[in-house]
CSV table of C-alpha atoms in Angstrom, one decimal:
chain,number,residue,atom,x,y,z
A,640,GLY,CA,0.0,0.0,0.0
A,641,ALA,CA,0.9,3.7,-0.2
A,642,GLY,CA,1.4,4.0,3.5
A,643,VAL,CA,1.4,2.1,6.7
A,644,SER,CA,-2.1,1.0,7.6
A,645,GLN,CA,-3.2,0.1,11.1
A,646,THR,CA,-6.5,-1.4,12.2
A,647,PRO,CA,-8.6,-0.8,14.2
A,648,SER,CA,-8.1,2.9,14.7
A,649,ASN,CA,-9.8,2.7,18.0
A,650,LYS,CA,-10.5,-0.2,20.3
A,651,VAL,CA,-12.3,-0.1,23.6
A,652,THR,CA,-12.2,-3.3,25.6
A,653,GLU,CA,-12.8,-4.5,29.1
A,654,LYS,CA,-10.1,-5.5,31.5
A,655,GLY,CA,-9.1,-9.1,31.1
A,656,LYS,CA,-10.1,-9.3,27.4
A,657,TYR,CA,-7.8,-10.3,24.5
A,658,VAL,CA,-7.1,-7.8,21.7
A,659,GLU,CA,-5.3,-7.9,18.4
A,660,LEU,CA,-3.9,-4.9,16.6
A,661,ARG,CA,-3.0,-5.2,12.9
A,662,CYS,CA,-0.3,-3.4,10.9
A,663,ASP,CA,0.1,-3.5,7.2
A,664,PRO,CA,3.5,-1.9,6.3
A,665,ILE,CA,4.6,-0.2,3.1
A,666,SER,CA,5.2,-2.8,0.4
A,667,GLY,CA,8.8,-3.8,0.2
A,668,HIS,CA,9.8,-2.5,3.6
A,669,THR,CA,11.5,-5.3,5.4
A,670,ALA,CA,11.8,-3.7,8.9
A,671,LEU,CA,8.7,-3.3,11.0
A,672,TYR,CA,8.4,-1.7,14.5
A,673,TRP,CA,5.8,-1.6,17.1
A,674,TYR,CA,5.7,1.3,19.5
A,675,ARG,CA,3.4,2.4,22.3
A,676,GLN,CA,2.8,6.0,23.1
A,677,SER,CA,1.1,7.4,26.2
A,678,LEU,CA,-0.1,11.0,26.4
A,679,GLY,CA,2.8,13.5,26.8
A,680,GLN,CA,5.4,10.9,26.1
A,681,GLY,CA,7.5,9.9,23.1
A,682,PRO,CA,7.0,6.5,21.5
A,683,GLU,CA,8.1,3.6,23.6
A,684,PHE,CA,9.8,0.7,21.7
A,685,LEU,CA,8.1,-2.6,21.9
A,686,ILE,CA,9.4,-5.0,19.2
A,687,TYR,CA,11.3,-4.9,15.9
A,688,PHE,CA,10.9,-7.4,13.0
A,689,GLN,CA,13.4,-7.9,10.2
A,690,GLY,CA,11.5,-10.0,7.7
A,691,THR,CA,9.5,-12.7,9.5
A,692,GLY,CA,11.6,-12.9,12.7
A,693,ALA,CA,11.5,-10.7,15.8
A,694,ALA,CA,15.0,-9.3,15.8
A,695,ASP,CA,14.5,-7.5,19.1
A,696,ASP,CA,11.5,-7.9,21.4
A,697,SER,CA,13.2,-6.4,24.4
A,698,GLY,CA,10.6,-3.7,24.7
A,699,LEU,CA,7.6,-6.0,25.3
A,700,PRO,CA,6.6,-5.2,28.8
A,701,ASN,CA,5.6,-8.7,29.9
A,702,ASP,CA,4.5,-12.0,28.5
A,703,ARG,CA,0.9,-10.8,28.0
A,704,PHE,CA,2.3,-9.1,24.9
A,705,PHE,CA,3.2,-11.0,21.7
A,706,ALA,CA,3.6,-10.1,18.1
A,707,VAL,CA,3.9,-12.0,14.9
A,708,ARG,CA,4.8,-11.3,11.3
A,709,PRO,CA,4.4,-14.8,9.7
A,710,GLU,CA,4.9,-13.8,6.0
A,711,GLY,CA,7.2,-10.9,6.5
A,712,SER,CA,4.6,-8.3,5.7
A,713,VAL,CA,1.5,-7.8,7.9
A,714,SER,CA,2.1,-7.9,11.6
A,715,THR,CA,-0.3,-8.5,14.5
A,716,LEU,CA,0.3,-7.3,18.0
A,717,LYS,CA,-1.6,-9.5,20.5
A,718,ILE,CA,-2.3,-8.5,24.1
A,719,GLN,CA,-3.8,-11.1,26.5
A,720,ARG,CA,-5.6,-10.4,29.7
A,721,THR,CA,-5.6,-6.6,29.1
A,722,GLU,CA,-5.1,-4.2,32.0
A,723,ARG,CA,-6.0,-0.6,32.4
A,724,GLY,CA,-2.4,0.3,32.2
A,725,ASP,CA,-2.3,-1.1,28.6
A,726,SER,CA,-4.3,1.9,27.4
A,727,ALA,CA,-2.3,3.9,24.9
A,728,VAL,CA,-1.8,4.5,21.2
A,729,TYR,CA,0.0,1.6,19.6
A,730,LEU,CA,2.0,2.8,16.6
A,731,CYS,CA,3.4,0.7,13.9
A,732,ALA,CA,6.2,1.9,11.6
A,733,SER,CA,8.1,0.4,8.8
A,734,SER,CA,11.4,1.2,7.0
A,735,ARG,CA,13.3,0.0,4.0
A,736,GLY,CA,15.8,-1.9,6.1
A,737,PRO,CA,17.4,-2.2,9.5
A,738,LEU,CA,19.0,0.9,11.0
A,739,ASP,CA,17.2,3.1,8.5
A,740,GLY,CA,16.0,5.9,10.7
A,741,GLU,CA,13.4,7.2,8.3
A,742,LEU,CA,10.5,5.4,9.7
A,743,PHE,CA,7.1,5.6,8.2
A,744,PHE,CA,4.4,5.5,10.8
A,745,GLY,CA,0.8,4.4,10.6
A,746,GLU,CA,-2.0,6.4,12.2
A,747,GLY,CA,-2.0,4.2,15.2
A,748,SER,CA,-4.5,2.1,17.1
A,749,ARG,CA,-5.9,3.8,20.2
A,750,LEU,CA,-6.5,1.1,22.8
A,751,THR,CA,-8.7,1.9,25.8
A,752,VAL,CA,-9.1,-0.7,28.5
A,753,LEU,CA,-12.0,0.0,30.9
B,391,GLU,CA,21.5,4.7,30.3
B,392,ASP,CA,20.9,6.3,26.9
B,393,LYS,CA,18.6,9.2,27.0
B,394,VAL,CA,17.2,12.0,24.9
B,395,VAL,CA,15.8,15.2,26.5
B,396,GLN,CA,13.8,17.8,24.6
B,397,SER,CA,13.1,21.4,25.7
B,398,PRO,CA,10.9,23.2,26.2
B,399,LEU,CA,8.1,20.7,26.9
B,400,SER,CA,5.6,23.1,25.5
B,401,LEU,CA,5.7,26.4,23.7
B,402,VAL,CA,3.0,28.9,22.7
B,403,VAL,CA,3.9,31.7,20.2
B,404,HIS,CA,2.0,33.9,17.7
B,405,GLU,CA,1.9,33.4,14.0
B,406,GLY,CA,4.9,34.8,12.3
B,407,ASP,CA,7.3,34.3,15.2
B,408,THR,CA,10.4,32.2,15.0
B,409,VAL,CA,10.9,29.2,17.3
B,410,THR,CA,13.9,27.1,18.3
B,411,LEU,CA,13.3,23.7,19.7
B,412,ASN,CA,16.1,21.8,21.5
B,413,CYS,CA,17.1,18.2,21.7
B,414,SER,CA,20.1,17.0,23.8
B,415,TYR,CA,21.3,13.4,24.1
B,416,GLU,CA,23.5,11.1,26.0
B,417,VAL,CA,24.0,7.8,24.2
B,418,THR,CA,26.7,5.3,23.3
B,419,ASN,CA,27.6,4.6,19.7
B,420,PHE,CA,25.6,7.5,18.2
B,421,ARG,CA,24.6,7.0,14.6
B,422,SER,CA,22.1,9.7,13.7
B,423,LEU,CA,19.5,12.1,15.1
B,424,LEU,CA,16.1,12.4,13.7
B,425,TRP,CA,13.3,15.0,14.0
B,426,TYR,CA,9.6,14.1,13.5
B,427,LYS,CA,6.4,16.1,13.5
B,428,GLN,CA,3.4,14.6,15.2
B,429,GLU,CA,0.1,16.3,14.5
B,430,LYS,CA,-2.5,13.8,15.4
B,431,LYS,CA,-1.3,10.2,15.6
B,432,ALA,CA,1.3,9.4,13.1
B,433,PRO,CA,4.7,11.1,13.4
B,434,THR,CA,6.0,12.2,10.1
B,435,PHE,CA,9.7,12.4,9.2
B,436,LEU,CA,11.4,15.8,9.0
B,437,PHE,CA,15.2,15.5,9.1
B,438,MET,CA,18.0,13.0,9.7
B,439,LEU,CA,21.3,14.5,10.9
B,440,THR,CA,24.5,12.5,11.0
B,441,SER,CA,27.3,15.2,10.7
B,442,SER,CA,28.0,18.1,12.9
B,443,GLY,CA,27.6,21.6,11.6
B,444,ILE,CA,25.7,20.8,8.4
B,445,GLU,CA,22.3,22.5,8.3
B,446,LYS,CA,19.4,20.6,6.9
B,447,LYS,CA,16.7,22.8,5.5
B,448,SER,CA,13.2,22.3,4.2
B,449,GLY,CA,11.2,25.4,3.5
B,450,ARG,CA,10.8,27.3,6.8
B,451,LEU,CA,12.2,24.5,8.9
B,452,SER,CA,15.9,23.9,9.4
B,453,SER,CA,18.0,21.8,11.8
B,454,ILE,CA,21.6,21.4,12.8
B,455,LEU,CA,23.5,18.9,14.9
B,456,ASP,CA,26.4,19.5,17.3
B,457,LYS,CA,28.1,16.2,18.1
B,458,LYS,CA,30.6,17.8,20.4
B,459,GLU,CA,28.0,19.4,22.7
B,460,LEU,CA,25.6,16.5,22.0
B,461,PHE,CA,22.5,18.5,20.9
B,462,SER,CA,20.4,19.5,18.0
B,463,ILE,CA,18.1,22.4,17.3
B,464,LEU,CA,15.1,22.6,15.1
B,465,ASN,CA,14.2,26.1,13.9
B,466,ILE,CA,10.9,27.2,12.4
B,467,THR,CA,10.7,30.7,10.9
B,468,ALA,CA,7.6,32.7,10.1
B,469,THR,CA,5.4,30.2,12.0
B,470,GLN,CA,1.9,29.3,10.8
B,471,THR,CA,-1.0,27.8,12.6
B,472,GLY,CA,-0.4,24.6,10.7
B,473,ASP,CA,3.0,24.2,12.4
B,474,SER,CA,1.1,23.5,15.6
B,475,ALA,CA,2.2,19.9,16.6
B,476,ILE,CA,4.4,17.9,18.8
B,477,TYR,CA,7.9,17.8,17.6
B,478,LEU,CA,9.8,14.6,18.5
B,479,CYS,CA,13.5,14.1,18.5
B,480,ALA,CA,15.0,10.5,18.3
B,481,VAL,CA,18.5,9.1,18.3
B,482,GLU,CA,19.6,6.1,16.5
B,483,VAL,CA,22.5,4.1,18.0
B,484,ASP,CA,24.7,1.6,16.2
B,485,SER,CA,24.2,-1.3,18.5
B,486,ASN,CA,20.5,-1.2,18.7
B,487,TYR,CA,17.5,-1.3,16.4
B,488,GLN,CA,15.6,0.9,18.7
B,489,LEU,CA,15.2,4.6,18.3
B,490,ILE,CA,15.6,6.5,21.6
B,491,TRP,CA,12.9,9.1,21.7
B,492,GLY,CA,12.5,12.3,23.6
B,493,ALA,CA,9.2,13.2,25.2
B,494,GLY,CA,8.6,15.9,22.5
B,495,THR,CA,7.9,19.6,22.5
B,496,LYS,CA,4.3,20.6,22.1
B,497,LEU,CA,4.2,23.7,19.9
B,498,ILE,CA,1.1,25.9,19.7
B,499,ILE,CA,0.9,28.7,17.2
B,500,LYS,CA,-1.8,31.3,17.9
B,501,PRO,CA,-3.3,33.2,15.0
């Protein structure tokens, strides 16, 4: 696609539920990143994919968070047993390759956990 | 610990004014510094700086990096209401795929 696409744009869920957030990167971009951004903060790194593999998942806060990119394109961020503290905007970004600082961001998925 | 600090945290000026936003960093294995503009949700890329003293310019926006003093500035001249946004600074390091982000400067331009 022309840009990075994220769905849903908004998700409201109840504490304890499972959510999936989807990211469709720019075609041909091999690097894909997930970030989380809270109000008044810069993006917080979660996980980085190079191709199909998670090259760096050190930013995932705990084992309730998991992400996949099975075919090296679309990625899904999965959050189990959601907590109120998970509420944030989840941003996905892609770039042509690793260590290419020009990231192209999607519009984000705003997650609200009630 | 690597860190990026932006100042001021927020700034309110009138249309036509010139603003200077600051970004200082302390990181190991510096590779580049990037500026992004975030209006609603998606940050959009402005500049990537790798060399000291070389100004990058795009219209009314310009930026420069000082690798000795470990900071960068972003200048916006003749500001317009459309410049209102959060301006984010991030640093790329060699050993890490993560960008280290500052908290941003919230810029409000009043008509």
